[in-house]
XYZ file of C-alpha atoms in Angstrom:
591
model
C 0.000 0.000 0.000
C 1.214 3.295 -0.721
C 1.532 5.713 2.129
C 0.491 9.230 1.212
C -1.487 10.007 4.366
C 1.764 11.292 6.373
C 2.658 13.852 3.604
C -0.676 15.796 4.106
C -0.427 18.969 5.889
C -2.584 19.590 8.925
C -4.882 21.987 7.224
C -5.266 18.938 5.120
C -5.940 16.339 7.454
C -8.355 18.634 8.451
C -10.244 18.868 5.747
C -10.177 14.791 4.488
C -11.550 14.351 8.506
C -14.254 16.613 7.906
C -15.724 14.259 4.841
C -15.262 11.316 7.291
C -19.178 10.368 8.121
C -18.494 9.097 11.882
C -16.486 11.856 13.266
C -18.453 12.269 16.094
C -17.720 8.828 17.343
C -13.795 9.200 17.292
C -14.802 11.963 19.913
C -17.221 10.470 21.850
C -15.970 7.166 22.382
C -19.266 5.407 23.004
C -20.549 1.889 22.412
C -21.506 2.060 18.839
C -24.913 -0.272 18.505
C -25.332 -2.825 15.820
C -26.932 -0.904 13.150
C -23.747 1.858 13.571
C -21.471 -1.150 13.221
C -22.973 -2.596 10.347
C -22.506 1.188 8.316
C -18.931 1.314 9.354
C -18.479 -1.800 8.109
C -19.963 -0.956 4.860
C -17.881 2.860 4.825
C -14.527 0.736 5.172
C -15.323 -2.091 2.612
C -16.358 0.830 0.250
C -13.402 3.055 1.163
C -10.720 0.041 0.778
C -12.039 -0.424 -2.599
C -11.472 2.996 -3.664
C -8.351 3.267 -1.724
C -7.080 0.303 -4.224
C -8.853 2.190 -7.274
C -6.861 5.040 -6.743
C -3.081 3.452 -5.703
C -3.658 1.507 -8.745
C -4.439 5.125 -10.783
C -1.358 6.781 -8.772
C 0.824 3.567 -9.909
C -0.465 4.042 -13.550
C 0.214 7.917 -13.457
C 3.498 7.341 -11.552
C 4.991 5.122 -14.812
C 3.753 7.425 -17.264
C 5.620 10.468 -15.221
C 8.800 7.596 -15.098
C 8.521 6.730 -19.047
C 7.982 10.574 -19.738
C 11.043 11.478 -17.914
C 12.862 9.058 -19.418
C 11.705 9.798 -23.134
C 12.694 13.995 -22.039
C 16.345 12.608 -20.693
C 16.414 10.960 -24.182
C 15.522 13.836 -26.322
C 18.041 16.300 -24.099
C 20.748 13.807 -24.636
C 19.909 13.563 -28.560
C 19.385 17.341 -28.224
C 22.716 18.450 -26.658
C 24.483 15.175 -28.840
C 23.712 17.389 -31.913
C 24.405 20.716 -30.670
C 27.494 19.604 -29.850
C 27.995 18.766 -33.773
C 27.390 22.693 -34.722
C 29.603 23.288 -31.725
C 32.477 26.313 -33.009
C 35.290 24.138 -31.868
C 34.281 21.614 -34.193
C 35.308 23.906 -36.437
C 38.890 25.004 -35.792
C 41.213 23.868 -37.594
C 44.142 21.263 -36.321
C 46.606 24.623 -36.057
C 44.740 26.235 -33.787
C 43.637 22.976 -31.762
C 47.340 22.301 -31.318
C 47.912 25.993 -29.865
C 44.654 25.627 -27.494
C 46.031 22.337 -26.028
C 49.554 24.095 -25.765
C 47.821 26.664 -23.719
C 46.396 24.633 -21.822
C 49.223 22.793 -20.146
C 50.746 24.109 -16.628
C 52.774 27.217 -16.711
C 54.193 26.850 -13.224
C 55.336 23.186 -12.784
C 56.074 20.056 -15.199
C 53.119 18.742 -16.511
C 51.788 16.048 -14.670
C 51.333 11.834 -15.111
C 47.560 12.400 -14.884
C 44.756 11.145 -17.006
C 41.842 14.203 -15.841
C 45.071 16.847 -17.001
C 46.500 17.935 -20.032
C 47.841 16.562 -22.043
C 46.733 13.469 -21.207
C 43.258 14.544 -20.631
C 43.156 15.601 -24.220
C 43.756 12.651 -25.286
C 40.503 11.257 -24.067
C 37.836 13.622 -25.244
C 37.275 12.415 -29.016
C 38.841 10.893 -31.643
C 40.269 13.535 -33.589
C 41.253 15.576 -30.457
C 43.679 12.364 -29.313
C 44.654 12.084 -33.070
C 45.874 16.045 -32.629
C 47.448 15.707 -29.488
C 49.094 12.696 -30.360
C 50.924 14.319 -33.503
C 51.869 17.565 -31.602
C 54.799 16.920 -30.139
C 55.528 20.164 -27.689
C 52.683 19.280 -25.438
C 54.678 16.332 -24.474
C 57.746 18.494 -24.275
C 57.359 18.776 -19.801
C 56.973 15.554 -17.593
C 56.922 15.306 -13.011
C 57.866 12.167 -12.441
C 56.997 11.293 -8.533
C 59.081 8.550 -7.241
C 56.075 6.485 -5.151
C 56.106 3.503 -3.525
C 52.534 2.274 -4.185
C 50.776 -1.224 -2.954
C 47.210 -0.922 -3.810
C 45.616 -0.236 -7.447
C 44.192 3.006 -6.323
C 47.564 4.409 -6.128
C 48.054 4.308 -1.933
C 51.402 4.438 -0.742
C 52.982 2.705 2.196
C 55.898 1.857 4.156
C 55.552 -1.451 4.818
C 58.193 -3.874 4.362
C 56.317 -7.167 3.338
C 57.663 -8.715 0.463
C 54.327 -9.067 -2.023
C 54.158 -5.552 -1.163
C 57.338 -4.882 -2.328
C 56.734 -7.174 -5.522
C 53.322 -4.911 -6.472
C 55.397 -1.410 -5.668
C 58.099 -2.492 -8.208
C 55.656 -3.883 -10.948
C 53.931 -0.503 -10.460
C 56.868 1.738 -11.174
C 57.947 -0.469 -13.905
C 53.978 0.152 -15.547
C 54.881 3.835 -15.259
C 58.192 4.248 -16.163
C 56.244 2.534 -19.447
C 54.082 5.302 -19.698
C 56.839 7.837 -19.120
C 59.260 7.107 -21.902
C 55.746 6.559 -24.059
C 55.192 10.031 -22.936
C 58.828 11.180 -24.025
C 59.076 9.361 -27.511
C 55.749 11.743 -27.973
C 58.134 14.834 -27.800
C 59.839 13.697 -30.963
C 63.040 15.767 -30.982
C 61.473 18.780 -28.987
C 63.458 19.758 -25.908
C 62.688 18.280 -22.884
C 61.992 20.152 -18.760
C 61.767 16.951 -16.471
C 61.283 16.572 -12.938
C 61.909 13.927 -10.603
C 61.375 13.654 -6.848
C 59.877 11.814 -3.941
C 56.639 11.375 -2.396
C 57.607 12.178 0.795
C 54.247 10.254 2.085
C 55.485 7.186 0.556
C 57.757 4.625 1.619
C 59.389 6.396 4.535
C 62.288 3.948 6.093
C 61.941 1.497 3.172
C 65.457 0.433 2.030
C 64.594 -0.157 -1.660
C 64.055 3.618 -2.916
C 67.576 3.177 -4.900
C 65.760 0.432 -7.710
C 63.057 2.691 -7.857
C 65.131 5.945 -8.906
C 67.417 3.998 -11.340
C 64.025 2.798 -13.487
C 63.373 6.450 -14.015
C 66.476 7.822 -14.612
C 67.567 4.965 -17.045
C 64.193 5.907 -18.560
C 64.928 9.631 -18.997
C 68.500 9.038 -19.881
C 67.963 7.674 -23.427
C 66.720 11.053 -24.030
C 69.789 13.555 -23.220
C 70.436 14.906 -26.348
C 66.443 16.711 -25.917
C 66.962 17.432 -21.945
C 66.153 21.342 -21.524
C 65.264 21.921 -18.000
C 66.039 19.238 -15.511
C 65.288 18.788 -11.975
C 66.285 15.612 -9.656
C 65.254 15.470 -5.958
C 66.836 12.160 -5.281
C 69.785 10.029 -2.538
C 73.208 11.153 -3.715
C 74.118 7.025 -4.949
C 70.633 7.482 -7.804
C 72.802 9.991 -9.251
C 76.147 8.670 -9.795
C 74.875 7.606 -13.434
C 74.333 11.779 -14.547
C 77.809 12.400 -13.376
C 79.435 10.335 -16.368
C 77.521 12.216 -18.711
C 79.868 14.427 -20.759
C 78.770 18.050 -22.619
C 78.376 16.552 -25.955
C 75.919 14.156 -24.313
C 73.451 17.338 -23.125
C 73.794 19.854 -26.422
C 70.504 21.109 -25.595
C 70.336 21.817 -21.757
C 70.064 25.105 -20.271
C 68.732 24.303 -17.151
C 70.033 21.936 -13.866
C 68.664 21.462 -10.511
C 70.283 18.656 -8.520
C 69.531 17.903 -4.938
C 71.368 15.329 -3.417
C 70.258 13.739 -0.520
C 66.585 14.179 -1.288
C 65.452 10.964 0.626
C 67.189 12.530 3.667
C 69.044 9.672 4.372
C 72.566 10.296 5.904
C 75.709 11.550 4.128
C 77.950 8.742 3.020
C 81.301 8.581 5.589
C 84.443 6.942 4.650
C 85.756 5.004 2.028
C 82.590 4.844 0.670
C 82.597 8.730 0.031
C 83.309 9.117 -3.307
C 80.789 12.008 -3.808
C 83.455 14.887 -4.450
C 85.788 12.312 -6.374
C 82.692 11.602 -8.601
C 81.182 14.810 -9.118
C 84.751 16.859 -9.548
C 85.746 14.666 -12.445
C 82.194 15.570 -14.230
C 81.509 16.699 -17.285
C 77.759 17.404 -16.925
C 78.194 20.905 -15.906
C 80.326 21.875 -19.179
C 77.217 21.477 -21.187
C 77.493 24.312 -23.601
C 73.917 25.884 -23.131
C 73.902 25.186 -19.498
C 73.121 29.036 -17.738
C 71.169 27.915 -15.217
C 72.340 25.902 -12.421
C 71.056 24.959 -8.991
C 72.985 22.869 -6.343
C 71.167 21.611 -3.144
C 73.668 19.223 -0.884
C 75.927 19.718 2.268
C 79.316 18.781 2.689
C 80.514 18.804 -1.007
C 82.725 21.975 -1.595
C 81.287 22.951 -5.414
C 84.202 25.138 -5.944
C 86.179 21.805 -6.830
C 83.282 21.168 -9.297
C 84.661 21.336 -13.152
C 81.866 24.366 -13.842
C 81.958 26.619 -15.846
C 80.957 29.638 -14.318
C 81.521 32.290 -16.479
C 78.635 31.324 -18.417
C 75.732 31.097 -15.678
C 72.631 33.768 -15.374
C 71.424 31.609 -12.673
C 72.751 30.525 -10.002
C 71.223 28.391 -6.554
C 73.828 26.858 -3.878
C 71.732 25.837 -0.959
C 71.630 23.163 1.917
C 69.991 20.030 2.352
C 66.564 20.096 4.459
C 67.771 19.184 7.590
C 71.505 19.440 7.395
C 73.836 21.041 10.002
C 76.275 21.768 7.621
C 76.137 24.969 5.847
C 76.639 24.131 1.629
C 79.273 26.982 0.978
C 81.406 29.350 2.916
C 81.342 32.941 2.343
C 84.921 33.280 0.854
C 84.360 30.662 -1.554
C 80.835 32.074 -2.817
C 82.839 35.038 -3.294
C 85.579 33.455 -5.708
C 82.315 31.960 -7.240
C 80.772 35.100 -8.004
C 84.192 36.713 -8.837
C 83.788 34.303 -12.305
C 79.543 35.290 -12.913
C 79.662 38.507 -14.102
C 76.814 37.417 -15.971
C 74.661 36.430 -13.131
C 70.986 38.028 -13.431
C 69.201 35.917 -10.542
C 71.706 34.328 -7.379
C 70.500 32.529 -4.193
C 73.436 31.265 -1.968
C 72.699 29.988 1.540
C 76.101 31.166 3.086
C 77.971 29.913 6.431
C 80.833 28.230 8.057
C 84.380 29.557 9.060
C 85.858 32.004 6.623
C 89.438 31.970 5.858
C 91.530 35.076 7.661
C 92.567 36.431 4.253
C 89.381 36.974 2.931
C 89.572 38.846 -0.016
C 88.035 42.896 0.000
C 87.895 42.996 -3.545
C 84.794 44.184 -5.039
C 82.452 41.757 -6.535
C 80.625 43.668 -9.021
C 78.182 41.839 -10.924
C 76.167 44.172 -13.170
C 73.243 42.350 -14.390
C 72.493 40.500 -11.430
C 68.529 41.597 -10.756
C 67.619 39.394 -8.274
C 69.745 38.286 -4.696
C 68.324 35.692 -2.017
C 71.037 35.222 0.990
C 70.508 33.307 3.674
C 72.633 33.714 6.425
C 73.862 30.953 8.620
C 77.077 32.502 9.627
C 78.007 35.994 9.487
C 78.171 36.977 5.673
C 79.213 40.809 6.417
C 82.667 40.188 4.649
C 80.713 38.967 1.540
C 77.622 41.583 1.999
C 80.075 44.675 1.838
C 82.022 43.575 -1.415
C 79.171 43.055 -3.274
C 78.302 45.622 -6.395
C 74.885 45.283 -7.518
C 73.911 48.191 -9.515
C 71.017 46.836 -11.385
C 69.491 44.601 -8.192
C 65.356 45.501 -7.615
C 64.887 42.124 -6.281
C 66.126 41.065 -2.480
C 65.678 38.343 0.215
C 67.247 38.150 3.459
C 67.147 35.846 5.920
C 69.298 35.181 8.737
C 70.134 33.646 12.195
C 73.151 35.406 12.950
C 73.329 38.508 15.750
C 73.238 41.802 14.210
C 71.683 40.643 10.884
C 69.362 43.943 10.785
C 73.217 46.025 10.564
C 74.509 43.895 7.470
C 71.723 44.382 5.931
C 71.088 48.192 6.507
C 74.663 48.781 5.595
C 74.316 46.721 2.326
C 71.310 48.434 1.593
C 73.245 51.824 2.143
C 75.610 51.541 -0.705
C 73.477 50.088 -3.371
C 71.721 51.822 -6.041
C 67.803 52.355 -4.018
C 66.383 50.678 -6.427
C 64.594 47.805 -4.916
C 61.732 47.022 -5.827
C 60.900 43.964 -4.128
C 61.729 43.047 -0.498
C 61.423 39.209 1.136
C 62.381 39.150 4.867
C 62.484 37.698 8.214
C 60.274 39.612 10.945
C 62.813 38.136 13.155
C 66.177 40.387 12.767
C 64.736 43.443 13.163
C 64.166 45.794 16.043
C 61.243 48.576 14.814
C 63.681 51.052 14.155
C 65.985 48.855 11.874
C 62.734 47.807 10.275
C 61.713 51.295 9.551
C 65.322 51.994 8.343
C 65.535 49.441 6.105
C 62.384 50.360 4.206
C 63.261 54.173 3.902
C 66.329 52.573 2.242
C 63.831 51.267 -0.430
C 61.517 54.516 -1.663
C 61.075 53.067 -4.593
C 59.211 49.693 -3.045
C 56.646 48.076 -4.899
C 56.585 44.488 -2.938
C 56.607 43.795 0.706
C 56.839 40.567 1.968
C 57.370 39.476 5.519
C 57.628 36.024 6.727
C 58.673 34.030 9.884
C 62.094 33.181 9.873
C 62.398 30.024 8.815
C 63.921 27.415 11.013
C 67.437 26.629 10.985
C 69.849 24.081 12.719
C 71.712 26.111 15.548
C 69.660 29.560 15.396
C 69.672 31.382 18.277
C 65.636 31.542 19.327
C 66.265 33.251 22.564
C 67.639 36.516 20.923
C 65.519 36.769 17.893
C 62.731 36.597 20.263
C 64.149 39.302 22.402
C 64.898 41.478 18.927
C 61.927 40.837 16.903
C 59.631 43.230 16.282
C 55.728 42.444 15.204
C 54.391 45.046 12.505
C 51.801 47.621 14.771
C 49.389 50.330 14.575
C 52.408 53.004 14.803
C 54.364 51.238 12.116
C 51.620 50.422 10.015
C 50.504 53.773 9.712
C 53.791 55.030 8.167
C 53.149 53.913 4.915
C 50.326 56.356 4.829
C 52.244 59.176 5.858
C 49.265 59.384 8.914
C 50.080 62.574 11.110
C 49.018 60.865 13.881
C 52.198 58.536 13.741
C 55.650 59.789 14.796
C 58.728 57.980 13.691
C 59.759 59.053 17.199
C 57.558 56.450 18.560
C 59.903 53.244 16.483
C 63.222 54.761 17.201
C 63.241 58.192 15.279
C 63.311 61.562 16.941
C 61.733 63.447 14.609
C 57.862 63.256 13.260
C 56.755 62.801 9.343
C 54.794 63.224 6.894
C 56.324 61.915 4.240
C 54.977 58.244 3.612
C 56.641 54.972 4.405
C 57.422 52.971 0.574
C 54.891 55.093 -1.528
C 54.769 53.101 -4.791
C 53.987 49.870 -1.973
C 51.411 47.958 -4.377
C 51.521 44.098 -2.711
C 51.914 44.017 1.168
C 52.416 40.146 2.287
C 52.846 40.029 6.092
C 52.889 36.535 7.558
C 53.796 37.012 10.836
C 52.414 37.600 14.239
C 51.112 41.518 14.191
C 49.589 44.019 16.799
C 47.901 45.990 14.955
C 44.624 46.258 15.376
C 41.692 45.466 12.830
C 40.655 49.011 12.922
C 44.045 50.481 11.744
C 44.546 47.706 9.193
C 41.356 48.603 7.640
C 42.601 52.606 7.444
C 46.022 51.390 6.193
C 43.816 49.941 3.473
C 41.517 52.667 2.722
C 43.968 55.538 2.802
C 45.838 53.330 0.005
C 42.865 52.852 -2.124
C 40.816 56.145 -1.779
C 43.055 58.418 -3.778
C 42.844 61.506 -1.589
C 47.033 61.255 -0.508
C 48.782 62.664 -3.410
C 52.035 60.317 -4.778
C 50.235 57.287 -3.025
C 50.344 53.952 -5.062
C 46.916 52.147 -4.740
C 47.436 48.216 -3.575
C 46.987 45.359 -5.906
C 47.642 42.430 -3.864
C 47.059 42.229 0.047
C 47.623 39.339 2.585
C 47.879 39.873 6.308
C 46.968 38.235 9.631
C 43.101 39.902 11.021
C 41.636 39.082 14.075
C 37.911 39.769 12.829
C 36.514 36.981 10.706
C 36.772 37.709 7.121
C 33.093 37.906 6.193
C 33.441 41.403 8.474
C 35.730 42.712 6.432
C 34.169 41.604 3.036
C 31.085 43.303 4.537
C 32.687 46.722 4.932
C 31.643 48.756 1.626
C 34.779 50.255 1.246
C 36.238 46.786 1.397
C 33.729 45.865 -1.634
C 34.790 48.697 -3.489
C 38.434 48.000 -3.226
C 38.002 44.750 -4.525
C 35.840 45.238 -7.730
C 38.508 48.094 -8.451
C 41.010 45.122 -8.676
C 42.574 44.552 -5.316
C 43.319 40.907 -4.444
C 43.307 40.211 -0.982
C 43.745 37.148 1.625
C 43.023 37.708 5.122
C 44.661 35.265 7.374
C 42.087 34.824 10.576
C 44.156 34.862 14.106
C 41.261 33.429 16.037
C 41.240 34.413 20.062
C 41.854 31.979 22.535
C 38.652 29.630 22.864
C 37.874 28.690 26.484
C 34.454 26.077 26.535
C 32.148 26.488 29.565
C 31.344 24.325 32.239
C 30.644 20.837 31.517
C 29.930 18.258 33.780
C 31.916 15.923 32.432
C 34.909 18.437 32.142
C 38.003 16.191 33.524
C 36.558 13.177 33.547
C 39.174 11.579 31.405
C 41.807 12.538 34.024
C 40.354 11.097 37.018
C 41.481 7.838 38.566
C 39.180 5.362 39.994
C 40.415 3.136 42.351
């Protein structure tokens, strides 16, 4: 029996109640007599007859509603089947397909091993679209190959040790490393940018990683003569095989990252440590369109590396995650940089004991455009030398005492000119902070970060030094009377604005500012009404009002549809719950 008498409103129920011909009865609840029996008898044979009249008319009317729904899902199928037919993109012709799907790919990583993205997904929409894809080789020209240790089909990872797992993981990376040099012999003889690196959520403390790595790199290795761009994340023994390669093996790479170590497993002690032997003798880095280099290891001095580094626009030197050791010392980056005069972008993470005769020379290095230092050790020697005429780009991080000086006085000689600025909240007392930006008046890019964590910082004095970005300090960059420089270390009161051509402010740091000030750092940025004042076009900082509050504001509104970005990182307060009765409970002992 169908039940529809549940679904009727009260008003309803009413009504169908009021037709019912004993009503008085339910009420009453007397002894009906024989004859009133007899009727009710006859009212509910009558009334289960039409009861099964009507299911049986509601079952009738329900299957023509089903086979009516199903003939309309037929026609809108048929219906958008032959729009698609007239569809424009039917009509374009295999030139402009191929250009479309080259669009399409990634622009700020490899493109990946996955069948729902490009250019893989394209190969799976119709026949003629796979047929295009297929024949154009440059969307094949960028690969990420992630080294994962997986043990069930839909692609989970695991650490565990048991042999049939071990037997699955390696039939699974041989099925891929399959698909991969499928994937290269699509390139044809276009140039090649792969990557290849780790899962770090898969097979953690499993022993095998090295058979993995060598599949993939003997894959990728019968295509040198194409490599473009590389980038291996992988334990210094997988890459023993690129050091034999000579230049005439790589005539068409330009770019090499190479981070040894990348399982984190330990550095390799005594006879055993070839590493310097091996990687001194090769050729790899006399490729003759290498320019772009990138170095991430500990331990291995690179100076004794056969590179040539004359040629190089870019150049990385950085240490291991995790390592104590700092990768370079600050004397030898300088002989480095002695030989770059054609450096445009350089990112050295700088330590260790210096030798006594360090050199004064200048450095000079007049195209270089962009400078990341991070200091582990005291890199004044190296900061002071340094000509940079043409840098707008700088990041500086440090754990060294007095970081906020080298960096003030390196900031006093160069050309003030910078117009973006990464740094550590950490180094600076308010009045070096302020300093430092005056140094910039030609700012377009703030960005301030925590300082990232390094082995053997010293967290008791950054945390006396530190400053956190507040309502006095914020309102500099407005030039708001009602700020004195006084008030962060300067004697004297302003007017004159704090980085006026300031268009992205990133702070991602504690602050103690208050909501109220950051929306009025905003608004006096974005109103127009403060002459020589460069409107923001990006904007991320820490609030402590939920972000709906701000969005709500109709200034806030307005800033946005004129084209400011904005993320607003919530600091929530403290939550403390109320009583509960139960509060502790989990603590108590019963004996």
């Amino acid at each position: 029996m169908l039940h529809y008498f549940n679904d009727l409103e009260e008003s309803e129920e009413k009504v169908a109640m009021d037709l019912f011909p004993f009503a008085s009865h339910l009420a009453s609840g007397d002894i009906l007599s024989e004859d009133e029996r007899s009727k009710v008898r006859s009212f509910v044979s009558d009334s289960s007859a039409e009861l099964e009249a009507t299911e049986a008319h509601i079952l009738n009317l329900e299957n023509e509603v089903e086979m009516a729904i199903r003939k309309y899902q037929g026609i809108a199928l048929r219906l958008d089947a032959g729009k698609s037919l007239l569809a424009p993109v039917r009509d374009l012709p295999d030139d402009i397909l191929r250009e479309i799907f080259q669009q399409s790919l990634p622009t700020d990583h490899n493109a990946l091993l996955k069948i729902n993205s490009p250019p893989l997904s394209l190969t799976r929409t119709c026949r003629r679209w796979r047929e295009v894809a297929l024949t154009t080789p440059r969307i094949w020209r960028s690969i990420h190959i992630p080294v994962i240790r997986e043990f069930e089909d839909d692609g989970s990872v695991s650490d565990n040790d048991d042999p049939q797992a071990d037997a699955y993981a390696l039939q699974r990376i041989q099925q891929k490393s399959a698909a991969v040099q499928e994937w290269l012999k699509r390139a044809g003889v276009v140039p090649l940018d792969i990557s290849i690196s780790r899962d770090r959520d898969s097979f953690v403390h499993h022993s095998d990683w090295k058979q993995y790595f060598d599949i993939y790199i003997g894959i990728i290795s019968q295509f040198t003569s194409q490599w473009r761009a590389i980038f291996i994340s992988a334990p210094y023994d997988c890459l023993e095989s690129l050091a034999k390669l000579t230049a005439l093996d790589l005539p068409s790479l330009e770019s090499l990252a190479l981070s040894f170590g990348g399982d984190g497993s330990r550095w390799p002690v005594g006879p055993e440590a070839n590493f310097n032997e091996c990687w001194s003798k090769s050729q790899i880095f006399q490729a003759e369109n290498l320019r772009k280099l990138s170095l991430t290891q500990s331990r291995a001095d690179v100076t004794k590396f056969n590179i040539n580094w004359a040629r190089l626009t870019h150049l990385s030197i950085q240490t291991t995650l995790g390592s104590y050791e700092p990768p370079i010392r600050a004397d030898k980056a300088a002989t480095i940089l002695r030989t770059c005069s054609l450096l445009v972008q350089c990112r050295l993470e700088v330590g260790g004991q210096d030798e006594p005769d360090f050199s004064t020379v200048p450095i000079v290095l007049p195209r270089l455009r962009t400078l990341s230092i991070v200091e582990l050790r005291n890199t004044s020697p190296l900061m002071e030398i340094l000509e940079v005429p043409a840098i707008q780009v700088l990041e500086f991080h440090s754990t060294v005492f007095g970081a906020d000086d080298v960096l003030l006085r390196f900031l006093s000689r160069i050309t003030r000119n910078i117009r973006s600025l990464i740094i550590d909240s950490g180094i600076f007392s308010p009045s070096s902070f302020v300093a430092c930006l005056r140094s910039c008046p030609r700012l377009k890019s703030l960005s301030i970060k925590y300082r990232r964590s390094y082995p053997g910082h010293h967290d008791a004095y950054f945390a006396e030094k530190g400053f956190e970005m507040d309502n006095k300090i914020l309102r500099l960059f407005t030039g708001d009377r009602d700020s004195a420089e006084g008030d962060v270390g300067h004697e004297t009161e302003t007017e004159i604005p704090l980085c006026p051509e300031l268009e992205e402010f990133i702070c991602r740091t504690n602050v103690r500012y208050s909501d109220q000030t950051f929306l009025e750092f905003v608004t006096r940025k974005q109103n127009g009404k403060i002459p020589g004042i460069a409107k923001l076009r990006n904007v991320i900082a820490p609030v402590r009002t939920h972000e709906w509050q701000f969005i709500g504001n109709d200034g806030f509104k307005t800033f946005k549809e004129d084209g400011m970005t904005y993320e607003l990182l919530y600091v929530p307060r403290l939550w403390r719950k109320g009583f509960e009765a139960s509060g502790g409970l989990e603590d108590a002992i019963f004996i």
